[in-house]
Coordinates of C-alpha atoms and ligand atoms in Angstrom, one line a residue:
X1354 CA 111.5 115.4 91.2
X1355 CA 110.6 115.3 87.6
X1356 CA 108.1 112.0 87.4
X1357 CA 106.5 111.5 84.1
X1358 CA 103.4 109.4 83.6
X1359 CA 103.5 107.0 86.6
X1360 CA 102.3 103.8 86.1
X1361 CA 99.8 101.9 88.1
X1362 CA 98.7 99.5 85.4
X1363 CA 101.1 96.6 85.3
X1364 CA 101.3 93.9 87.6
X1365 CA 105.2 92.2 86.3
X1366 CA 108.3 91.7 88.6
X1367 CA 111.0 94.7 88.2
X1368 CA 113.9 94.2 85.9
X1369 CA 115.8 93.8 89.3
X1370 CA 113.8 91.4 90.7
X1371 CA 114.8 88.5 87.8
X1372 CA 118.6 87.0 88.7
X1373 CA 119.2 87.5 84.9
X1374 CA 122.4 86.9 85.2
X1375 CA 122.2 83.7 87.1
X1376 CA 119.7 82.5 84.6
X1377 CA 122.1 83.1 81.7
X1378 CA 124.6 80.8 83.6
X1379 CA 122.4 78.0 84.3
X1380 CA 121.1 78.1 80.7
X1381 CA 124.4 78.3 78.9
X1382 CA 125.4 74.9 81.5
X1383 CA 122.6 73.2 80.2
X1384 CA 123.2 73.9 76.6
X1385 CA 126.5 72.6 77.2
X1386 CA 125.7 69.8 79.0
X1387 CA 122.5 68.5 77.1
X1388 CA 122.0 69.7 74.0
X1389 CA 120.5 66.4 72.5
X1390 CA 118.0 66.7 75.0
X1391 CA 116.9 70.3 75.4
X1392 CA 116.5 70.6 71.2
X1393 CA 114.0 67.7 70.5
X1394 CA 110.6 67.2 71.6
X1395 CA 110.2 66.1 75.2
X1396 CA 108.5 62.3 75.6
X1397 CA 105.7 62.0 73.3
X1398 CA 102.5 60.2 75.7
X1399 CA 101.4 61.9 78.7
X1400 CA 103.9 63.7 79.2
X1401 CA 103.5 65.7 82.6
X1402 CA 106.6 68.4 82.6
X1403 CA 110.6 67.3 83.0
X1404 CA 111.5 64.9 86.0
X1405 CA 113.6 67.1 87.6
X1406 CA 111.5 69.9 87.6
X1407 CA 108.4 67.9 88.6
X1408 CA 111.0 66.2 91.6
X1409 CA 112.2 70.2 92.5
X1410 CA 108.5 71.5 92.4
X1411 CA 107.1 68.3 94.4
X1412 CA 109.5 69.1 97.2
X1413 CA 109.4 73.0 97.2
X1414 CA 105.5 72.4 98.0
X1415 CA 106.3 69.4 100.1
X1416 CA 104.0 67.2 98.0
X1417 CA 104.7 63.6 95.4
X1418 CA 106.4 64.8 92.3
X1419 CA 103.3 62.4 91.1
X1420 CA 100.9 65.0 91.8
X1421 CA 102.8 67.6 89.7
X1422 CA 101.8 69.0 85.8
X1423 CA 104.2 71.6 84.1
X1424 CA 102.5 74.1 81.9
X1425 CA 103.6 77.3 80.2
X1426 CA 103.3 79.9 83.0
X1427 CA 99.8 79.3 85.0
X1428 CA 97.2 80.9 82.6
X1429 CA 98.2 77.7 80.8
X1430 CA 97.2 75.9 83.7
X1431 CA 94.2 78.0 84.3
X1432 CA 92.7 77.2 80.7
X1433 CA 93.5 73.6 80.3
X1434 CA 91.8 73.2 84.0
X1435 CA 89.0 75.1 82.8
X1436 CA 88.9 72.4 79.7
X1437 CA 89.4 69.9 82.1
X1438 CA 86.5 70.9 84.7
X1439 CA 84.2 72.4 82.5
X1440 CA 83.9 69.5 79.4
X1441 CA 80.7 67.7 80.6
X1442 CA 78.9 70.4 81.7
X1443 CA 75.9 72.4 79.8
X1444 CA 76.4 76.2 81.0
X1445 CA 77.9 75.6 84.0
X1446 CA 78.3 78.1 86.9
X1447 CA 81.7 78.8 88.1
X1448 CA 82.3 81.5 91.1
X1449 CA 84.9 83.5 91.6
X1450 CA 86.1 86.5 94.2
X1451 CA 84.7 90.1 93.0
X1452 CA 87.3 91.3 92.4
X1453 CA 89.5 88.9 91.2
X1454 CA 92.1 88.3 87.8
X1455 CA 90.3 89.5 84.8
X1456 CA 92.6 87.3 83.0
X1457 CA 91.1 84.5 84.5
X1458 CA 87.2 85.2 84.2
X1459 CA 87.5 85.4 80.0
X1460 CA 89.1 82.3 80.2
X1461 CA 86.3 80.4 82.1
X1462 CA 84.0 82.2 79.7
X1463 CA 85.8 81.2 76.8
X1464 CA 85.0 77.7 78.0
X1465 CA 81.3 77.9 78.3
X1466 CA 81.0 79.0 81.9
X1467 CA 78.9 81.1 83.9
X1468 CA 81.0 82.9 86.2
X1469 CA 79.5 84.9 88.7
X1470 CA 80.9 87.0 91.8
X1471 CA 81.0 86.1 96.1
X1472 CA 82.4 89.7 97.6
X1473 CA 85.8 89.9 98.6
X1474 CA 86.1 91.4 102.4
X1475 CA 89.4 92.1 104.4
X1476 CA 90.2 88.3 104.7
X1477 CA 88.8 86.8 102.0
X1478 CA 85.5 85.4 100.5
X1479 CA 82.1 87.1 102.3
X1480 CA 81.2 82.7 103.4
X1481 CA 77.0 84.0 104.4
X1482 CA 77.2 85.0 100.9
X1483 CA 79.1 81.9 99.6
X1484 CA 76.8 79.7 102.2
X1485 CA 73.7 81.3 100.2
X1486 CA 74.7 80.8 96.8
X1487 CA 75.6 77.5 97.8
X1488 CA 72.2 76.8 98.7
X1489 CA 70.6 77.3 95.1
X1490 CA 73.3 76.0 92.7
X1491 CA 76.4 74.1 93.2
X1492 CA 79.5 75.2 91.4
X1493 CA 81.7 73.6 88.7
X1494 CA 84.3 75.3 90.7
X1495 CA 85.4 77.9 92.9
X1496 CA 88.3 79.9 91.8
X1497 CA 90.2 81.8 94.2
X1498 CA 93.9 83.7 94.8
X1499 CA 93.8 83.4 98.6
X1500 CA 97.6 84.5 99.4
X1501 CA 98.1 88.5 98.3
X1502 CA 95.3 88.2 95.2
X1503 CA 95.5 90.0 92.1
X1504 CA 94.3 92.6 92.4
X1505 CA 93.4 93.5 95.6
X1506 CA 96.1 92.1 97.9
X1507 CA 93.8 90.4 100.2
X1508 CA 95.0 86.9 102.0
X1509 CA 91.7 84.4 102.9
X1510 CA 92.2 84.2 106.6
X1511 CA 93.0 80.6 108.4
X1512 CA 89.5 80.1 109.3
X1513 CA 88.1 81.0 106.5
X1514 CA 90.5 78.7 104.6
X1515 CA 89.1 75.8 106.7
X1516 CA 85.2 76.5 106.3
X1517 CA 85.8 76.9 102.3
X1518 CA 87.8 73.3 102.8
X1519 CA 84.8 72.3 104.5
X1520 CA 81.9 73.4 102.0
X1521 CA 83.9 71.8 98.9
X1522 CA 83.3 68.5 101.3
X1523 CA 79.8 69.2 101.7
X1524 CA 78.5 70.2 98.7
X1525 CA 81.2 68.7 96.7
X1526 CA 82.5 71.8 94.2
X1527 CA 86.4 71.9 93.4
X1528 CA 88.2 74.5 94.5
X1529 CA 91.1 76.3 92.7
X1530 CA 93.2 78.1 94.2
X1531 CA 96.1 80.8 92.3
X1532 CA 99.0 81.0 94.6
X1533 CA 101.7 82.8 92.3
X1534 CA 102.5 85.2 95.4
X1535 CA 102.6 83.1 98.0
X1536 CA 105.8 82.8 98.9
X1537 CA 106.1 87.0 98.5
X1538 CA 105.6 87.7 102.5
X1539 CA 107.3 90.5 103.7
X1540 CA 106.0 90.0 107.4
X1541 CA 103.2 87.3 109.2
X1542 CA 102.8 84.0 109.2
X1543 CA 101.5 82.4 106.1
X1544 CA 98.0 80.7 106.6
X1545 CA 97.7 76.9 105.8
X1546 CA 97.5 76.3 101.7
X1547 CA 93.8 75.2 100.9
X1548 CA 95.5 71.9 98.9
X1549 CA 97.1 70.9 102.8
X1550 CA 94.0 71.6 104.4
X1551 CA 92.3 69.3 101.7
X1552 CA 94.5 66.6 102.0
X1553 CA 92.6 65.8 105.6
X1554 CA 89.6 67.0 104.8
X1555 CA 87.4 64.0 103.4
X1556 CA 85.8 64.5 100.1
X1557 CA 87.6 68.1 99.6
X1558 CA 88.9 68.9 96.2
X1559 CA 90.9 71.7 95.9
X1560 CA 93.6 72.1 93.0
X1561 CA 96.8 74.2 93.3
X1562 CA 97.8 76.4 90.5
X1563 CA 101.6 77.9 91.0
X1564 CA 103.9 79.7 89.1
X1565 CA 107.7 80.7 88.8
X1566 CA 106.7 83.9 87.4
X1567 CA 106.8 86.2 90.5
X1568 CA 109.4 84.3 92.5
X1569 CA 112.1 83.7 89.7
X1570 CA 111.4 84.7 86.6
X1571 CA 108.3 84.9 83.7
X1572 CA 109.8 84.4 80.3
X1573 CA 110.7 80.8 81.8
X1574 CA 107.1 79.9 81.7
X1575 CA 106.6 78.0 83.9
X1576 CA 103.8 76.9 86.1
X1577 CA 102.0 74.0 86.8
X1578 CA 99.4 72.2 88.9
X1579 CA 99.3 70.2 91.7
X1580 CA 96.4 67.9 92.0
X1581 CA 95.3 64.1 92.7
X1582 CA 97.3 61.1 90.9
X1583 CA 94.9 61.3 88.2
X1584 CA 94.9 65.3 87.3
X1585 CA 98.2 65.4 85.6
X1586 CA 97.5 62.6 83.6
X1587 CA 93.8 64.1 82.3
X1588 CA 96.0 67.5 81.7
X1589 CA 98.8 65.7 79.7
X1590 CA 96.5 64.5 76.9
X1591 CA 94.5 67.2 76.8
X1592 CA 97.9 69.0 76.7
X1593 CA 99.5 66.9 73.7
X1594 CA 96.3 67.4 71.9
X1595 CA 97.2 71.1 71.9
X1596 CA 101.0 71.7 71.9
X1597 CA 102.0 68.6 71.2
X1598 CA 105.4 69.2 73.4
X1599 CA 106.7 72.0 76.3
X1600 CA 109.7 73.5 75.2
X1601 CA 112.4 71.1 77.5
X1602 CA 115.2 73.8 77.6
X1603 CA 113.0 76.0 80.1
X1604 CA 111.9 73.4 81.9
X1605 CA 115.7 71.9 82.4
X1606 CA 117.0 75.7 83.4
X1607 CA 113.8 75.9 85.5
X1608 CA 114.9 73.0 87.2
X1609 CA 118.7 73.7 88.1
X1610 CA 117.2 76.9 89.4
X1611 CA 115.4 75.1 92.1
X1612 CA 118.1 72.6 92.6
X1613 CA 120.7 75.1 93.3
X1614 CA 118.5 76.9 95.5
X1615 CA 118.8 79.9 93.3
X1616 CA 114.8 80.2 93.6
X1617 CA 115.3 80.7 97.5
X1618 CA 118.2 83.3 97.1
X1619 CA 116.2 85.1 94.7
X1620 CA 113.0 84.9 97.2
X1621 CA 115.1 86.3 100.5
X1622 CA 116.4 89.1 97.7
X1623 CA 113.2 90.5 96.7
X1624 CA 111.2 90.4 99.2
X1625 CA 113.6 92.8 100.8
X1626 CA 113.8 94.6 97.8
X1627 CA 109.8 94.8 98.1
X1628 CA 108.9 95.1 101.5
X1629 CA 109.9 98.9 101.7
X1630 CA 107.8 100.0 98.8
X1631 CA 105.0 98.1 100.2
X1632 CA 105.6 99.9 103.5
X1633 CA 105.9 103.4 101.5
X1634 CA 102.5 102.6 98.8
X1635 CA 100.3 101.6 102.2
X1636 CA 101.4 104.6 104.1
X1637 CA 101.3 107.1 101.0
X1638 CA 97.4 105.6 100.6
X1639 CA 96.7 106.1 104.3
X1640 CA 98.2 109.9 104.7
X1641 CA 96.1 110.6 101.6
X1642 CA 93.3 109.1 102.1
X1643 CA 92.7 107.5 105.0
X1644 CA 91.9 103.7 105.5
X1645 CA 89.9 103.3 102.2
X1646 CA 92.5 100.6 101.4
X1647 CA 90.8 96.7 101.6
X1648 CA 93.6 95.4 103.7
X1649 CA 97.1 96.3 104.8
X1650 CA 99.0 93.2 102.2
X1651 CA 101.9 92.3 104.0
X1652 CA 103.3 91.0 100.7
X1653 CA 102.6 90.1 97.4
X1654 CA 102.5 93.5 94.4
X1655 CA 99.6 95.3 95.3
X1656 CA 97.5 97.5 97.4
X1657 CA 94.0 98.1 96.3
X1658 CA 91.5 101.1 97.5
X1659 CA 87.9 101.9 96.6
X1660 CA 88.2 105.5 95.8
X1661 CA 85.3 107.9 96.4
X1662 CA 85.1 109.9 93.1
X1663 CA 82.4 112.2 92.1
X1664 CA 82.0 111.3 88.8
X1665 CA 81.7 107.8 86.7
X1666 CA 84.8 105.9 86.2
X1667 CA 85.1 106.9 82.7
X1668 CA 85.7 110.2 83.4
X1669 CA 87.2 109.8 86.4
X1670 CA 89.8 107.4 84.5
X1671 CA 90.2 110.5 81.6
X1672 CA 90.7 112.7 84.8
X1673 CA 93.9 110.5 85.9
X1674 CA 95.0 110.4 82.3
X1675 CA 95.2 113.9 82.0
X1676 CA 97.2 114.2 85.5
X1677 CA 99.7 112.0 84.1
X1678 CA 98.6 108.4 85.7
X1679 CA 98.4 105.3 83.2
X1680 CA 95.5 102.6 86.1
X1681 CA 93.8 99.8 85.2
X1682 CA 90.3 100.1 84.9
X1683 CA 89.1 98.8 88.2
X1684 CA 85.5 97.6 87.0
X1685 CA 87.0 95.4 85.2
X1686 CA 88.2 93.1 87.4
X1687 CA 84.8 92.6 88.7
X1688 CA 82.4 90.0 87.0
X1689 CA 79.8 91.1 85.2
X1690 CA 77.0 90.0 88.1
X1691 CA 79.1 92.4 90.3
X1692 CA 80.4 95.5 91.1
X1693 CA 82.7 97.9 93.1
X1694 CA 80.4 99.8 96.3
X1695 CA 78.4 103.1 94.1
X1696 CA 79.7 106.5 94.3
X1697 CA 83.4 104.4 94.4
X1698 CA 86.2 103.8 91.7
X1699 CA 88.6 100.4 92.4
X1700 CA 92.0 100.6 91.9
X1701 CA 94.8 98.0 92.2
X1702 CA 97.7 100.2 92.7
X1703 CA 101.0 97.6 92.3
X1704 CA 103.6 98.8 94.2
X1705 CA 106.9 96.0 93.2
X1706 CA 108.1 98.9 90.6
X1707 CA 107.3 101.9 92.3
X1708 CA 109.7 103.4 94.5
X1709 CA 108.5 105.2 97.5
X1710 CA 108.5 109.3 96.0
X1711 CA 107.2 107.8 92.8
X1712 CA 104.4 105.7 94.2
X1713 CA 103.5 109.0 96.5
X1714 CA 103.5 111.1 93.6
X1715 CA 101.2 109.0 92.4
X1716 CA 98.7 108.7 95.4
X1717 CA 99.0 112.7 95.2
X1718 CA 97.5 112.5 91.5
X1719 CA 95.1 110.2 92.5
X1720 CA 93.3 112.9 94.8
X1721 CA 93.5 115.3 92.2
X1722 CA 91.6 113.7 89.8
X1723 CA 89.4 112.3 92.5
X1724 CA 88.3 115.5 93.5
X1725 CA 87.4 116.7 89.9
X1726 CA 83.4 116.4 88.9
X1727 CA 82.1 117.2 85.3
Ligands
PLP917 C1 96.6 85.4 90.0 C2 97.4 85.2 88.7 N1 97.3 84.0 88.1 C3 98.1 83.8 87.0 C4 98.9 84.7 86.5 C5 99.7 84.4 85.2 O1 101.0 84.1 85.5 P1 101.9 83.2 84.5 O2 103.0 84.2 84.2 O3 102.4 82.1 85.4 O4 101.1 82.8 83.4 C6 99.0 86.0 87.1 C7 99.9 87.0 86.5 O5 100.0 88.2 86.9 C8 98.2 86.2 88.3 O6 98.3 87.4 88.9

């Protein structure tokens, strides 16, 4: 086999996991159909996303259109929430899982926050941790990915879910939660979304961030929040004041996508197209190395391990440059108040692209430049 660098740094769907084609067609309707529409700016005024796609998205999640913001993909949705949350507060402190989306942690920076780090275990947040914290400051928010997080592909258990429900109640913190892989299981039965779990838990706030990225397609850009009557409507002039207008045409096509159910063809298609290189990446891990991994995924893009290495990470990442491996560096997915266990490298190893000898290949290279000291 004659494997060149292979490539554990990039967490995007497969060129075969996108219905391209399908896309095309939809689009090239639309254009035909409504051109008036799709070239000028959608309605001026609090303007929460297109109708239809708002109508599609509200019954996808099985929640009032109503309740529904469009954005352009879900970091949009991450920083105008972050705008939203964090305007009246003086340095405030927002948590987050360590490790969680790097992406995420600049942006709450970028908006004046204080982000700080509750360990990630096997099934979500360590809670006698969270219960501590809790005790000396409440949060802004709580951020957290709880269905196959980036990057470690850890799901927050059903209990777990529940308590966290239950301490937004009591101490009255908002809770975001990421779900852009929810709907990417392979096998199990999905846990309750926080957002259902708040809707009958009185005085819970939780706020749903989703995205079509991972389950149809990311140059669409689309993703949105689901939130309280009044959240879409704080978003949407916050929103104007920024980009004035979405662009309609990827909303529309995002739209007849959902309608024509091409969202669920697409979802049955690539989570059989992923489940066997998940299957391959957590047994390649295991043979190698044992079970160092932080949980067995059952879905989502990624597998995560904290590697013993016998060196720093710096030169354990030059190691697994020079063995032909392009990783993310694991640190930084970890905020600065926190860190991965000493003597121990993280890696998120995303496994969607990889097929099974390449992803192997990979693992092997792995232990090679684990082994290596200075
Ligand atoms: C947890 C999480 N949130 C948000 C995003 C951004 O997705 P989008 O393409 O919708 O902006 C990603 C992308 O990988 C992600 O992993």
């Amino acid at each position: 086999m004659t494997v060149q660098t292979v490539h554990f740094s990039r967490g995007i769907p497969p060129r075969e996991a996108i219905p391209s084609t399908a896309i095309a067609g939809l689009t090239s309707a639309v254009l035909t159909a409504e051109p008036d529409r799709v070239f000028q700016y959608a309605p001026i005024g609090r303007h929460t996303g297109d109708q239809e796609l708002r109508e599609q998205l509200g019954k996808f999640h099985s929640v009032d259109p109503d309740r529904v913001f469009v954005t352009n993909g879900s970091l949009q949705a991450l920083d105008l929430l972050a705008a939203h949350l964090l305007r009246d507060a003086s340095e405030p402190q927002v948590l987050v899982e360590a490790p969680t989306y790097d992406r995420a942690v600049q942006i709450f920076r970028r908006h004046g926050a204080r982000v700080s780090g509750v360990p990630l275990r096997h099934d979500g947040l360590d809670l006698d941790v969270l219960r501590e914290r809790l005790r000396t400051e409440v949060p802004a928010f709580l951020y957290v990915i709880p269905d196959f997080q980036n990057p470690s592909g850890v799901t927050t258990g059903e209990d777990k879910r529940r308590e966290l429900v239950r301490l937004s109640a009591e101490y009255g913190f908002t809770i975001l939660e990421d779900i852009p892989y929810r709907e990417l299981r392979f096998s199990g039965t999905a846990p309750t979304p926080l957002g259902d779990l708040a809707a009958s838990a009185d005085g819970a706030r939780v706020l749903t961030i989703g995205s079509l990225s991972k389950v149809l397609s990311p140059g669409l850009r689309v993703g949105y929040v689901i939130g309280p009557p009044g959240t879409p409507h704080a978003l949407a002039v916050l929103a104007e004041s920024i980009y004035l207008s979405p662009a309609p045409l990827l909303q529309v096509v995002a739209a007849r996508a959902l309608a024509d159910g091409l969202v669920r063809q697409n979802l049955e298609r690539i989570r059989q197209l992923f489940q066997p290189r998940h299957d391959a990446a957590v047994e390649a891990v295991r043979q190698t190395f044992g079970d160092i991994h932080l949980c067995i995924p059952d879905g989502g893009y990624y597998v995560s391990v904290h590697l013993p290495i016998r060196t720093d990470e710096e030169a354990f990442l030059a190691a697994a440059r020079n063995e032909g491996l392009a990783l993310t560096r694991g640190s930084a997915f970890y905020p600065v108040d926190s860190a991965p266990p000493p003597g121990t490298a993280f890696l998120r190893l995303p496994f969607q692209a990889l097929d099974p000898e390449e992803f192997a290949e990979g693992v092997r290279r792995l232990a090679a430049a684990a082994e290596q000291a200075v």
